[in-house]
PDB file of C-alpha atoms in Angstrom:
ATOM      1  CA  UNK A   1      -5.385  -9.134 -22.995  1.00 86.00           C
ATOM      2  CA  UNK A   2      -6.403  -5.673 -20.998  1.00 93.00           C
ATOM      3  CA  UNK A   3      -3.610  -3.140 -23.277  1.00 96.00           C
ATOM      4  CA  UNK A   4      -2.636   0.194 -20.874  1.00 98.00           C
ATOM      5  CA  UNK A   5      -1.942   3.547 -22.503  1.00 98.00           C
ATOM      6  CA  UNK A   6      -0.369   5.865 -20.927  1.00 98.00           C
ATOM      7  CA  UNK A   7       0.210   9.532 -21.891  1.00 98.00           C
ATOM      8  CA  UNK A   8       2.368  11.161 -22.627  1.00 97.00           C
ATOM      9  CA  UNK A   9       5.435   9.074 -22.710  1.00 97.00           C
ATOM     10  CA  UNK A  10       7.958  11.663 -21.512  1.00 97.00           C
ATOM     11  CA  UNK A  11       7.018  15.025 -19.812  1.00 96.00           C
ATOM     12  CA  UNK A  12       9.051  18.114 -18.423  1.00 97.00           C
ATOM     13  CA  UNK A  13       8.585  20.100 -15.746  1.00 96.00           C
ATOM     14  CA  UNK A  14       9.679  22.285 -12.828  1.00 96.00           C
ATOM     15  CA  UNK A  15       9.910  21.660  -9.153  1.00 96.00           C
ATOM     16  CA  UNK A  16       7.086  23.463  -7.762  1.00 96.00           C
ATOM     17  CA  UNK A  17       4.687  22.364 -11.194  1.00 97.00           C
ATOM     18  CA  UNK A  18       1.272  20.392 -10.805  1.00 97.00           C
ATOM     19  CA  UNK A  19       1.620  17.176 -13.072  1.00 98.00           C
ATOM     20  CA  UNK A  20      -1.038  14.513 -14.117  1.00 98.00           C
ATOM     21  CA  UNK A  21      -0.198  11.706 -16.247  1.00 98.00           C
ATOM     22  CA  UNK A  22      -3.045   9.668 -18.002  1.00 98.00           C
ATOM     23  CA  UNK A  23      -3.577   5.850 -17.850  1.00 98.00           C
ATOM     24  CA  UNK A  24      -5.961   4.853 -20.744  1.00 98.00           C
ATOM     25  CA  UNK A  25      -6.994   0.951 -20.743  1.00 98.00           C
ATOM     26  CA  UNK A  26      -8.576  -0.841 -23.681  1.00 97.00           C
ATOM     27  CA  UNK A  27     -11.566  -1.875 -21.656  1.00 97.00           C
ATOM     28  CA  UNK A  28     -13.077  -1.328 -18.379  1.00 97.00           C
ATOM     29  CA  UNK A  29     -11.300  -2.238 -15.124  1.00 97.00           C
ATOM     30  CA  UNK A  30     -13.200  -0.740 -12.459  1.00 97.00           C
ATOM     31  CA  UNK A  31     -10.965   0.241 -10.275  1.00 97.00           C
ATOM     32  CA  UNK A  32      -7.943  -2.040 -10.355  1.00 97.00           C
ATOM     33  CA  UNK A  33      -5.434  -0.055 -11.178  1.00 98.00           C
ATOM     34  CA  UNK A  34      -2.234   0.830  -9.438  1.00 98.00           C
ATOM     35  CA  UNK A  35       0.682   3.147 -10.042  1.00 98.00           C
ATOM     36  CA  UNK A  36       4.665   2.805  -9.453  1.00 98.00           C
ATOM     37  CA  UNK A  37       7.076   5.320  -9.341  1.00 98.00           C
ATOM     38  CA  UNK A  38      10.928   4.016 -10.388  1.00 98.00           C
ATOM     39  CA  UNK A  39      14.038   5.453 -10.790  1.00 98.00           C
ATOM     40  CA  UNK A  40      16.715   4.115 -12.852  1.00 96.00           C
ATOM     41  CA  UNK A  41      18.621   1.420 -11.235  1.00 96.00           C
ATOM     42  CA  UNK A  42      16.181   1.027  -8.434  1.00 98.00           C
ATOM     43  CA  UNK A  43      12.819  -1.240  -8.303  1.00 98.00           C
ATOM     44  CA  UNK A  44       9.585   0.320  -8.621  1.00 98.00           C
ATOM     45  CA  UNK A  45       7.926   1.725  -5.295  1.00 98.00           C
ATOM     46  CA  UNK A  46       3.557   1.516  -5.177  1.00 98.00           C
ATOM     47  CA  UNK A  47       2.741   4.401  -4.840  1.00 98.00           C
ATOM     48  CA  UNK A  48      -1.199   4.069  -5.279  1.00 98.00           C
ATOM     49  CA  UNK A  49      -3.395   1.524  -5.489  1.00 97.00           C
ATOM     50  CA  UNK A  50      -6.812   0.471  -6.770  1.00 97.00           C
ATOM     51  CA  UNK A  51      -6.717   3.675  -8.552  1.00 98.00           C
ATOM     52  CA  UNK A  52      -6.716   6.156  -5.089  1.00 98.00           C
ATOM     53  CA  UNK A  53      -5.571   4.976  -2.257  1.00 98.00           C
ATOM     54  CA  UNK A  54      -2.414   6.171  -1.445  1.00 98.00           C
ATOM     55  CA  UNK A  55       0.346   3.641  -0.246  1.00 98.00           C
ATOM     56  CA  UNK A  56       1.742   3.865   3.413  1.00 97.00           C
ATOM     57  CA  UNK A  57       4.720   6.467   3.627  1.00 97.00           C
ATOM     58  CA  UNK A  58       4.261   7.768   0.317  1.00 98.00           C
ATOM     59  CA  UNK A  59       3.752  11.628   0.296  1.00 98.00           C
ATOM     60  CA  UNK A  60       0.398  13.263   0.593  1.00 98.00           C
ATOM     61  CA  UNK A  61       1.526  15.206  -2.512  1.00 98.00           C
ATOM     62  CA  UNK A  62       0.659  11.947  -4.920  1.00 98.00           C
ATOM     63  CA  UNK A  63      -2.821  11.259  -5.922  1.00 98.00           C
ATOM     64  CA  UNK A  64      -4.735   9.163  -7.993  1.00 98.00           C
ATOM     65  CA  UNK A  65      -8.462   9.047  -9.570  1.00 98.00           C
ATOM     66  CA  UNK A  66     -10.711   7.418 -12.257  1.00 98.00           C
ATOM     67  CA  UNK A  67     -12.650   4.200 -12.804  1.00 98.00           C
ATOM     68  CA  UNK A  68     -13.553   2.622 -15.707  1.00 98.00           C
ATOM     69  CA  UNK A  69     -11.172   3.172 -18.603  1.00 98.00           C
ATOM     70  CA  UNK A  70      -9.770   6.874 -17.768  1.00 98.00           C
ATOM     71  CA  UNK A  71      -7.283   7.243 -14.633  1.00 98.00           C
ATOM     72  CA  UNK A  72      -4.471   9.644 -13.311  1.00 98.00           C
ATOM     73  CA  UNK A  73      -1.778  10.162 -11.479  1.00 98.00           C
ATOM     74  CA  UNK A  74      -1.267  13.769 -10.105  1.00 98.00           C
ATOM     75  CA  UNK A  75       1.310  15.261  -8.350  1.00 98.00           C
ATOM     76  CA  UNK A  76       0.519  18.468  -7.044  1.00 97.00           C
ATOM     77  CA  UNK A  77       3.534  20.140  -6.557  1.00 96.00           C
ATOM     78  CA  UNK A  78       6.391  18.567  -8.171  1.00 97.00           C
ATOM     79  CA  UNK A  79      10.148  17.892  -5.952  1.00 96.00           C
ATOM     80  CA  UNK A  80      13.287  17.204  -6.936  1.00 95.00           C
ATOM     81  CA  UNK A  81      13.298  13.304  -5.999  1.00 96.00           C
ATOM     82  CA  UNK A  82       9.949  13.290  -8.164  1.00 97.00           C
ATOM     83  CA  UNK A  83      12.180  13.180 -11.371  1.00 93.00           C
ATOM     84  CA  UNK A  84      11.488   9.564 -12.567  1.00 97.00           C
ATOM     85  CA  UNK A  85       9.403   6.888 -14.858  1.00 98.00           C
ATOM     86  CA  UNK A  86       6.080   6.295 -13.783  1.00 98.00           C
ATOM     87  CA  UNK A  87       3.893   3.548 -14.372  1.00 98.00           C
ATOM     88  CA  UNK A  88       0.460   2.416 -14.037  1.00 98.00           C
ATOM     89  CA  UNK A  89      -0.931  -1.307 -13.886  1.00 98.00           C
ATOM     90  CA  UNK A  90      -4.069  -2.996 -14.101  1.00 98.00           C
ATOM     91  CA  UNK A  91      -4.985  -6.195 -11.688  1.00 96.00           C
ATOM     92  CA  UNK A  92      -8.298  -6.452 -13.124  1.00 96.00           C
ATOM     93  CA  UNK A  93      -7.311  -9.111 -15.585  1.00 92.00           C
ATOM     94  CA  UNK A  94      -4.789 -11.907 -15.778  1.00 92.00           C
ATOM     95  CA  UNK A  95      -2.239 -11.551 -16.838  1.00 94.00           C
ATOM     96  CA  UNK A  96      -1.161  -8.017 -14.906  1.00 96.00           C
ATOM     97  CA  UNK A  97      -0.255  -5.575 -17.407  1.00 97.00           C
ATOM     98  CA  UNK A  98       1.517  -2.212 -17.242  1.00 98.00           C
ATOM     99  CA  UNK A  99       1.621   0.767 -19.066  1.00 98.00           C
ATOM    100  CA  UNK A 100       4.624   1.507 -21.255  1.00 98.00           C
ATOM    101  CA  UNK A 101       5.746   4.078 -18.727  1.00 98.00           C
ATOM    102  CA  UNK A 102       5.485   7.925 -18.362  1.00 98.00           C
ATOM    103  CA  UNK A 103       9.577   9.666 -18.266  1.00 98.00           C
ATOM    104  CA  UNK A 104       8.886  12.666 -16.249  1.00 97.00           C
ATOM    105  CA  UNK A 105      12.374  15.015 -16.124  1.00 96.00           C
ATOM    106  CA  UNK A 106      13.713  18.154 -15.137  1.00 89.00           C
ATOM    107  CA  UNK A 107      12.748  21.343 -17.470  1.00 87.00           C
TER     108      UNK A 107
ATOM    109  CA  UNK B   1      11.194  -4.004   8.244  1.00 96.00           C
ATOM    110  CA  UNK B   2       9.631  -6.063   4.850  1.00 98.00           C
ATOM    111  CA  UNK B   3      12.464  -6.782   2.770  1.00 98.00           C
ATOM    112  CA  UNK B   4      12.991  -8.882  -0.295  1.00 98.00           C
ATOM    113  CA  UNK B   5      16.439 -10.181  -1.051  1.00 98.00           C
ATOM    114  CA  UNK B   6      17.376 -11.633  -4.713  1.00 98.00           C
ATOM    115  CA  UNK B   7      20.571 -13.405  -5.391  1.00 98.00           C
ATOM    116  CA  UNK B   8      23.242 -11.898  -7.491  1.00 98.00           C
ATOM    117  CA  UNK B   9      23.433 -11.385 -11.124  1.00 98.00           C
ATOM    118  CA  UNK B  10      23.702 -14.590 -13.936  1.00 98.00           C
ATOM    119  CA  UNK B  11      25.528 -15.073 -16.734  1.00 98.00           C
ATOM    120  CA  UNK B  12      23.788 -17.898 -18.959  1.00 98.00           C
ATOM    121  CA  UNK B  13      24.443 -19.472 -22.537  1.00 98.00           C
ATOM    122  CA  UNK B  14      21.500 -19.609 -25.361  1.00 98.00           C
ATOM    123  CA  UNK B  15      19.468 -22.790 -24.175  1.00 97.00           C
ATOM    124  CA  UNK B  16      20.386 -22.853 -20.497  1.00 98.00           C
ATOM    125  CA  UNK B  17      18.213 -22.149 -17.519  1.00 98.00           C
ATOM    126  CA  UNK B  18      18.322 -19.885 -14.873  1.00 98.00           C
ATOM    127  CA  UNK B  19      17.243 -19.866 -11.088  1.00 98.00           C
ATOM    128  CA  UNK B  20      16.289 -17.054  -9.143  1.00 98.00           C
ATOM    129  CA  UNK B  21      15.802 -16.503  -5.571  1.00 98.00           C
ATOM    130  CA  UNK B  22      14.461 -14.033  -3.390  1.00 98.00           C
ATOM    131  CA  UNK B  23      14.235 -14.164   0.082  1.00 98.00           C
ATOM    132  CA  UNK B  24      11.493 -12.808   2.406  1.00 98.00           C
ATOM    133  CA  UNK B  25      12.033 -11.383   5.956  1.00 98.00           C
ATOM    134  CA  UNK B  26      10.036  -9.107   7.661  1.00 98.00           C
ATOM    135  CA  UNK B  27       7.044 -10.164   7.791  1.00 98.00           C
ATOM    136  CA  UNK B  28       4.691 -14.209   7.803  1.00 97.00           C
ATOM    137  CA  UNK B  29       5.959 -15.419   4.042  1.00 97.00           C
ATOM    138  CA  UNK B  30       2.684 -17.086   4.053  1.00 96.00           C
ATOM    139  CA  UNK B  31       0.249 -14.339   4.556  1.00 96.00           C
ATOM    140  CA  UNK B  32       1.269 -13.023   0.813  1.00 97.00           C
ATOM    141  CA  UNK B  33       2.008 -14.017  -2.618  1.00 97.00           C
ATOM    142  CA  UNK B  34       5.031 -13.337  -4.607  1.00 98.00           C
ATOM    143  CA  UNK B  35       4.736 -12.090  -8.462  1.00 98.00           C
ATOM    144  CA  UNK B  36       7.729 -11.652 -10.810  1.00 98.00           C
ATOM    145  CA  UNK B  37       7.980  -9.541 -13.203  1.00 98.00           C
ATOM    146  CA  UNK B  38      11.032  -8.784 -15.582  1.00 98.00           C
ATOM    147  CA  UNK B  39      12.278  -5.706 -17.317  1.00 98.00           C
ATOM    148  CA  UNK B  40      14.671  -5.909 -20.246  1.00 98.00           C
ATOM    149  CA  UNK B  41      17.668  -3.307 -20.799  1.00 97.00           C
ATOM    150  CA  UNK B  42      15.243   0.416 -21.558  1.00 96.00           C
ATOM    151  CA  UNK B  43      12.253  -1.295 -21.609  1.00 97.00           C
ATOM    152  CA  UNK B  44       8.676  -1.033 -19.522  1.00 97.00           C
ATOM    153  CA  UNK B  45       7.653  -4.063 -16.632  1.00 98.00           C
ATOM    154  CA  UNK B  46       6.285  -7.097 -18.015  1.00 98.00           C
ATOM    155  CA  UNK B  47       4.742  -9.748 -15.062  1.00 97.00           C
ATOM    156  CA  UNK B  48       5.913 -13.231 -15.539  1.00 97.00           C
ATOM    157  CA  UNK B  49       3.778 -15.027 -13.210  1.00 97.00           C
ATOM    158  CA  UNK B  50       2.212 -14.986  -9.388  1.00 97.00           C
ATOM    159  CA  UNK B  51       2.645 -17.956  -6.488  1.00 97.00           C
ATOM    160  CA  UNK B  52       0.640 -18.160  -3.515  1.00 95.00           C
ATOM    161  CA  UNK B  53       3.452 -19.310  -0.741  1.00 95.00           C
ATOM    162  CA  UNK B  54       0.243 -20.697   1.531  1.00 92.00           C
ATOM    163  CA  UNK B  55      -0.867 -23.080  -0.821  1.00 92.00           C
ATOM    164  CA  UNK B  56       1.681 -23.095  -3.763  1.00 94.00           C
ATOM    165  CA  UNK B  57      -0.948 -22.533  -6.256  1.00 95.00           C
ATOM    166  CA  UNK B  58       0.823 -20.454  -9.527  1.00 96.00           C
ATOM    167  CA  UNK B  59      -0.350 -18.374 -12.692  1.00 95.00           C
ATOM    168  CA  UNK B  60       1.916 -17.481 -15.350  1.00 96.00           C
ATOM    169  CA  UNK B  61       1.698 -15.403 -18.363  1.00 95.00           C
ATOM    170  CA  UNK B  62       0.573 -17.478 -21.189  1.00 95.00           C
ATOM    171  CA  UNK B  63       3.848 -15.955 -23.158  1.00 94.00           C
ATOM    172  CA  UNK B  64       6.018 -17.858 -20.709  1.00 91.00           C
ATOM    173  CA  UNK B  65       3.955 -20.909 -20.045  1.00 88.00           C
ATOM    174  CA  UNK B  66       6.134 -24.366 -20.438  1.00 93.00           C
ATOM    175  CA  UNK B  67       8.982 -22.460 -19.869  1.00 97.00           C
ATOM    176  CA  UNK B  68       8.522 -20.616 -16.430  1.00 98.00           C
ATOM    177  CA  UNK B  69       8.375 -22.540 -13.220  1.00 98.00           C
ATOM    178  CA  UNK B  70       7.590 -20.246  -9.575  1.00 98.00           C
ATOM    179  CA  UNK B  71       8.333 -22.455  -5.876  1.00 98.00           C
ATOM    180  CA  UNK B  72       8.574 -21.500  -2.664  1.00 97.00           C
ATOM    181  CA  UNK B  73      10.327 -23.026   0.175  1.00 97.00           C
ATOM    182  CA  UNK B  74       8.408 -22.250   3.443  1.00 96.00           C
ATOM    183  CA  UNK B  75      10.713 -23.481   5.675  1.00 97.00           C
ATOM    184  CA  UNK B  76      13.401 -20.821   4.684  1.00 97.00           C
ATOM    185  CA  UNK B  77      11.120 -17.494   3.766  1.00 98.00           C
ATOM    186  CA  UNK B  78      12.609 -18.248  -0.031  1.00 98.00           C
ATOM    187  CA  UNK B  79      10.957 -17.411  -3.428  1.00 98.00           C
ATOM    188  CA  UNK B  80      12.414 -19.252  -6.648  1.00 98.00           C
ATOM    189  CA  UNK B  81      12.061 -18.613 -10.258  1.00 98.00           C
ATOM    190  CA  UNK B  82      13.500 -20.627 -12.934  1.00 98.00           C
ATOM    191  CA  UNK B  83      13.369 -20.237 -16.377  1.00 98.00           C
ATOM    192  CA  UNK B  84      14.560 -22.647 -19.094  1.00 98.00           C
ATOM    193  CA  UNK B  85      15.941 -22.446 -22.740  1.00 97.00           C
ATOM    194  CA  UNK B  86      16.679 -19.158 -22.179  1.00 98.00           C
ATOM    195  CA  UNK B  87      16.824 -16.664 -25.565  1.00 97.00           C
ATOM    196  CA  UNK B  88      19.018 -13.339 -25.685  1.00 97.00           C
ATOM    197  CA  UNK B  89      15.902 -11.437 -25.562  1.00 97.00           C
ATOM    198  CA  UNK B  90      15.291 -13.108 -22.121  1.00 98.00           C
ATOM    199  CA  UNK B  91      17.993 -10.752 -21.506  1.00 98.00           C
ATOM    200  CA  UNK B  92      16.446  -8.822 -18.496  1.00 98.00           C
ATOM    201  CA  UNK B  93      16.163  -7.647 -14.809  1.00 98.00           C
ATOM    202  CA  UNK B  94      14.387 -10.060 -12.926  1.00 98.00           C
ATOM    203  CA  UNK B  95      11.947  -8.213 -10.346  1.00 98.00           C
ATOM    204  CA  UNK B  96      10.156 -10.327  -6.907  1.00 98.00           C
ATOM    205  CA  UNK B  97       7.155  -8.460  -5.587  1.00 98.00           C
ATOM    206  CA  UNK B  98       5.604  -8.855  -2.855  1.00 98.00           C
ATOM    207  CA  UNK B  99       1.553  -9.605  -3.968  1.00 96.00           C
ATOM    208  CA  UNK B 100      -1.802 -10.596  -2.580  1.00 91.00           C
ATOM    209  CA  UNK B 101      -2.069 -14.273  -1.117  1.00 87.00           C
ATOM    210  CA  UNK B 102      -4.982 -15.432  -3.429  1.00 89.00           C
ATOM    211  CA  UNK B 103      -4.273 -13.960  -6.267  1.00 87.00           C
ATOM    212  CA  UNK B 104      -2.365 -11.250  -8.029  1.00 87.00           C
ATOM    213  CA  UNK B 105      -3.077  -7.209  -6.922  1.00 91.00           C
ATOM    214  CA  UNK B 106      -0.247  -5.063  -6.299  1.00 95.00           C
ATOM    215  CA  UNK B 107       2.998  -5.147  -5.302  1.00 97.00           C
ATOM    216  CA  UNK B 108       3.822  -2.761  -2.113  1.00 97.00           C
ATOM    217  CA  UNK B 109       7.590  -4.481  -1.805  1.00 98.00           C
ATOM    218  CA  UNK B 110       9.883  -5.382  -4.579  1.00 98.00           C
ATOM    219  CA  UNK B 111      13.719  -7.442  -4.504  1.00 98.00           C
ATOM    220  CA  UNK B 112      15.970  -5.368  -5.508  1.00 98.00           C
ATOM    221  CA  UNK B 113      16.304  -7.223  -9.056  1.00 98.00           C
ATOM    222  CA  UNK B 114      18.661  -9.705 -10.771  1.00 98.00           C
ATOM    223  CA  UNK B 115      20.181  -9.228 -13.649  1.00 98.00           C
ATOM    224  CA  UNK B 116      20.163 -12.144 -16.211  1.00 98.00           C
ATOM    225  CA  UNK B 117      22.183 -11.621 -19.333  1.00 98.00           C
ATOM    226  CA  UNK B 118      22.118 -14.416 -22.048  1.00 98.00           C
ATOM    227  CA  UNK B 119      24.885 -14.126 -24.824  1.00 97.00           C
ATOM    228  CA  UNK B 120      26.840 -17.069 -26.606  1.00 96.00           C
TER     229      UNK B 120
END
Protein backbone atom coordinates (compact mmCIF):
# COMPACT_ATOMS: atom_id res chain seq x y z
CA UNK A 1 0.00 0.00 0.00
CA UNK A 2 0.73 3.83 -1.34
CA UNK A 3 1.88 5.36 2.63
CA UNK A 4 1.15 9.52 2.67
CA UNK A 5 3.39 11.80 4.70
CA UNK A 6 2.44 14.77 5.51
CA UNK A 7 4.43 17.62 7.14
CA UNK A 8 4.45 18.98 9.59
CA UNK A 9 1.86 17.50 11.79
CA UNK A 10 0.76 20.65 13.63
CA UNK A 11 1.61 24.27 12.50
CA UNK A 12 0.88 27.88 13.92
CA UNK A 13 0.16 30.80 12.40
CA UNK A 14 -1.51 34.20 12.06
CA UNK A 15 -4.48 35.37 10.13
CA UNK A 16 -3.05 37.24 7.36
CA UNK A 17 0.19 34.39 7.10
CA UNK A 18 0.96 32.40 3.76
CA UNK A 19 0.91 28.57 4.74
CA UNK A 20 1.94 25.41 2.69
CA UNK A 21 1.70 22.07 4.07
CA UNK A 22 3.61 19.11 2.36
CA UNK A 23 2.09 15.76 1.20
CA UNK A 24 5.00 13.25 0.67
CA UNK A 25 3.84 9.69 -0.84
CA UNK A 26 5.97 6.56 -0.82
CA UNK A 27 5.78 6.21 -4.56
CA UNK A 28 4.59 8.00 -7.50
CA UNK A 29 0.92 8.93 -7.99
CA UNK A 30 0.80 11.23 -10.76
CA UNK A 31 -1.54 13.38 -9.97
CA UNK A 32 -4.20 11.73 -7.84
CA UNK A 33 -4.15 13.41 -5.00
CA UNK A 34 -6.76 15.40 -3.19
CA UNK A 35 -6.94 17.53 -0.08
CA UNK A 36 -9.74 18.01 2.80
CA UNK A 37 -10.05 20.57 5.13
CA UNK A 38 -12.07 19.44 8.64
CA UNK A 39 -12.89 20.91 11.64
CA UNK A 40 -13.56 19.12 14.74
CA UNK A 41 -16.96 17.75 14.95
CA UNK A 42 -17.72 18.38 11.35
CA UNK A 43 -16.93 16.02 8.14
CA UNK A 44 -14.20 16.83 5.94
CA UNK A 45 -14.95 19.39 2.99
CA UNK A 46 -12.67 18.70 -0.68
CA UNK A 47 -11.16 21.29 -1.04
CA UNK A 48 -8.79 20.29 -4.08
CA UNK A 49 -8.55 17.68 -6.19
CA UNK A 50 -6.21 15.73 -8.46
CA UNK A 51 -3.59 17.74 -6.86
CA UNK A 52 -4.89 21.51 -8.34
CA UNK A 53 -8.03 21.92 -9.16
CA UNK A 54 -9.84 23.75 -6.83
CA UNK A 55 -13.36 22.43 -5.66
CA UNK A 56 -16.59 24.49 -6.49
CA UNK A 57 -17.25 27.25 -3.73
CA UNK A 58 -14.10 26.81 -2.07
CA UNK A 59 -12.08 30.13 -1.81
CA UNK A 60 -9.67 31.28 -4.44
CA UNK A 61 -7.27 31.70 -1.48
CA UNK A 62 -6.57 27.61 -1.42
CA UNK A 63 -4.22 26.10 -3.83
CA UNK A 64 -2.64 23.07 -4.61
CA UNK A 65 0.50 21.76 -6.81
CA UNK A 66 2.91 18.81 -7.45
CA UNK A 67 2.94 15.48 -9.28
CA UNK A 68 4.76 12.64 -8.69
CA UNK A 69 5.69 12.10 -5.05
CA UNK A 70 5.97 15.91 -3.74
CA UNK A 71 2.56 18.00 -3.37
CA UNK A 72 1.13 21.07 -1.39
CA UNK A 73 -1.43 22.71 -0.11
CA UNK A 74 -1.06 26.58 0.17
CA UNK A 75 -3.06 29.03 1.56
CA UNK A 76 -2.09 32.35 0.74
CA UNK A 77 -3.38 34.42 3.23
CA UNK A 78 -4.56 32.66 6.18
CA UNK A 79 -8.52 33.57 7.92
CA UNK A 80 -9.91 32.91 10.91
CA UNK A 81 -12.31 29.92 9.74
CA UNK A 82 -8.93 28.48 8.19
CA UNK A 83 -7.99 27.19 11.76
CA UNK A 84 -8.39 23.38 11.24
CA UNK A 85 -6.82 19.70 10.34
CA UNK A 86 -5.96 19.26 6.93
CA UNK A 87 -5.55 16.29 5.00
CA UNK A 88 -4.36 15.02 1.81
CA UNK A 89 -5.35 11.64 -0.04
CA UNK A 90 -4.19 9.66 -2.77
CA UNK A 91 -6.79 7.84 -5.40
CA UNK A 92 -4.04 6.53 -7.36
CA UNK A 93 -4.07 3.19 -5.65
CA UNK A 94 -6.60 0.96 -3.96
CA UNK A 95 -7.14 1.11 -1.23
CA UNK A 96 -7.51 5.25 -0.81
CA UNK A 97 -5.18 6.35 1.72
CA UNK A 98 -4.79 9.61 3.65
CA UNK A 99 -2.25 11.40 5.25
CA UNK A 100 -2.08 11.42 9.03
CA UNK A 101 -3.32 14.99 9.00
CA UNK A 102 -1.71 18.50 9.24
CA UNK A 103 -3.30 20.60 12.83
CA UNK A 104 -2.98 24.07 11.66
CA UNK A 105 -3.97 26.64 14.84
CA UNK A 106 -4.01 30.02 15.93
CA UNK A 107 -0.42 31.62 16.97
CA UNK B 1 -28.78 21.01 -2.76
CA UNK B 2 -26.45 17.44 -2.52
CA UNK B 3 -26.92 16.21 0.81
CA UNK B 4 -26.02 13.02 2.57
CA UNK B 5 -28.01 11.97 5.59
CA UNK B 6 -26.63 9.13 8.12
CA UNK B 7 -28.75 7.66 10.81
CA UNK B 8 -28.11 8.36 14.40
CA UNK B 9 -25.46 7.16 16.64
CA UNK B 10 -25.08 3.08 17.87
CA UNK B 11 -24.38 1.60 20.82
CA UNK B 12 -23.11 -2.12 20.14
CA UNK B 13 -21.69 -5.07 22.37
CA UNK B 14 -18.13 -6.87 21.50
CA UNK B 15 -19.24 -9.37 18.64
CA UNK B 16 -22.34 -7.62 17.36
CA UNK B 17 -22.88 -5.90 14.06
CA UNK B 18 -23.77 -2.68 13.08
CA UNK B 19 -25.80 -1.06 10.12
CA UNK B 20 -25.36 2.18 8.75
CA UNK B 21 -27.33 4.25 6.48
CA UNK B 22 -26.99 7.26 4.60
CA UNK B 23 -29.34 8.71 2.49
CA UNK B 24 -28.81 10.62 -0.80
CA UNK B 25 -30.95 13.58 -2.07
CA UNK B 26 -30.00 16.11 -4.26
CA UNK B 27 -28.88 14.86 -6.95
CA UNK B 28 -29.37 11.01 -9.57
CA UNK B 29 -28.01 8.38 -6.67
CA UNK B 30 -26.92 6.50 -9.64
CA UNK B 31 -24.68 8.84 -11.44
CA UNK B 32 -22.06 8.40 -8.32
CA UNK B 33 -20.52 6.04 -6.00
CA UNK B 34 -20.53 6.11 -2.32
CA UNK B 35 -17.13 5.39 -0.23
CA UNK B 36 -16.98 5.07 3.59
CA UNK B 37 -14.51 5.86 5.47
CA UNK B 38 -14.23 5.81 9.40
CA UNK B 39 -12.34 7.88 11.90
CA UNK B 40 -11.74 6.65 15.43
CA UNK B 41 -11.88 9.06 18.63
CA UNK B 42 -8.32 11.68 17.70
CA UNK B 43 -7.37 9.77 14.99
CA UNK B 44 -6.70 10.51 10.96
CA UNK B 45 -9.49 9.05 8.02
CA UNK B 46 -9.11 5.57 7.15
CA UNK B 47 -11.49 4.40 3.81
CA UNK B 48 -13.37 1.27 4.44
CA UNK B 49 -14.59 0.50 1.10
CA UNK B 50 -16.36 2.10 -2.27
CA UNK B 51 -19.95 0.88 -4.02
CA UNK B 52 -20.98 1.81 -7.33
CA UNK B 53 -25.01 2.44 -6.75
CA UNK B 54 -25.41 1.86 -10.86
CA UNK B 55 -24.21 -1.46 -10.88
CA UNK B 56 -23.60 -2.50 -7.18
CA UNK B 57 -20.13 -3.49 -7.86
CA UNK B 58 -17.92 -2.95 -4.26
CA UNK B 59 -14.13 -2.73 -3.13
CA UNK B 60 -13.15 -2.88 0.34
CA UNK B 61 -10.00 -2.47 2.17
CA UNK B 62 -8.33 -5.74 2.46
CA UNK B 63 -8.12 -4.89 6.48
CA UNK B 64 -11.89 -5.16 6.58
CA UNK B 65 -12.56 -7.80 4.01
CA UNK B 66 -15.05 -10.73 5.42
CA UNK B 67 -16.20 -8.44 7.76
CA UNK B 68 -17.51 -5.29 5.80
CA UNK B 69 -20.52 -5.52 3.59
CA UNK B 70 -21.60 -1.93 1.33
CA UNK B 71 -25.58 -2.07 -0.47
CA UNK B 72 -27.52 0.28 -1.88
CA UNK B 73 -31.17 0.47 -2.27
CA UNK B 74 -32.02 2.42 -5.50
CA UNK B 75 -35.42 2.66 -5.06
CA UNK B 76 -35.05 4.88 -1.86
CA UNK B 77 -31.64 7.09 -2.65
CA UNK B 78 -30.17 4.87 0.52
CA UNK B 79 -26.50 3.83 1.18
CA UNK B 80 -25.90 0.91 3.83
CA UNK B 81 -22.90 -0.24 5.64
CA UNK B 82 -22.75 -3.06 7.95
CA UNK B 83 -20.10 -4.32 9.80
CA UNK B 84 -19.96 -7.53 11.86
CA UNK B 85 -18.10 -8.86 15.03
CA UNK B 86 -17.44 -5.62 15.88
CA UNK B 87 -14.05 -4.97 18.29
CA UNK B 88 -13.71 -1.83 20.71
CA UNK B 89 -11.20 -0.50 18.42
CA UNK B 90 -14.00 -0.46 15.75
CA UNK B 91 -14.89 2.24 18.02
CA UNK B 92 -15.26 5.13 15.42
CA UNK B 93 -17.14 7.82 13.36
CA UNK B 94 -18.53 6.34 10.47
CA UNK B 95 -18.13 8.84 7.37
CA UNK B 96 -20.47 8.34 3.65
CA UNK B 97 -18.87 10.21 0.79
CA UNK B 98 -20.07 10.92 -2.05
CA UNK B 99 -17.36 9.24 -4.88
CA UNK B 100 -16.88 8.58 -8.55
CA UNK B 101 -19.39 5.99 -10.20
CA UNK B 102 -16.67 3.53 -11.51
CA UNK B 103 -14.43 3.61 -9.12
CA UNK B 104 -13.06 5.42 -6.13
CA UNK B 105 -11.63 9.39 -6.63
CA UNK B 106 -12.69 11.92 -4.29
CA UNK B 107 -15.25 12.72 -2.20
CA UNK B 108 -16.87 16.39 -2.88
CA UNK B 109 -19.97 15.50 -0.26
CA UNK B 110 -19.73 13.72 2.99
CA UNK B 111 -22.85 12.44 5.73
CA UNK B 112 -22.49 14.08 8.48
CA UNK B 113 -21.04 10.86 10.39
CA UNK B 114 -22.27 8.19 12.83
CA UNK B 115 -20.91 7.48 15.74
CA UNK B 116 -20.42 3.73 16.64
CA UNK B 117 -19.15 3.01 20.10
CA UNK B 118 -18.47 -0.70 21.06
CA UNK B 119 -17.96 -1.37 24.90
CA UNK B 120 -19.13 -4.53 26.98
Amino acid sequence: DIQMTQSPSSLSASVGDRVTITCRASQTISTFLNWYQQKPGKAPKLLIYVASSLQSGVPSRFSGSGSGTDFTLTISSLQPEDFATYYCQENFSTPPRFGQGTKLEIK
Amino acid sequence: QVQLVQSGAEVKKPGASVKVSCKASGYTFTSYGISWVRQAPGQGLEWMGWISTYNGNTKYTQKFQGRVTMTTDTSTSTAYMELRSLRSDDTAVYYCARDQKFSTNWYDYWGQGTLVTVSS
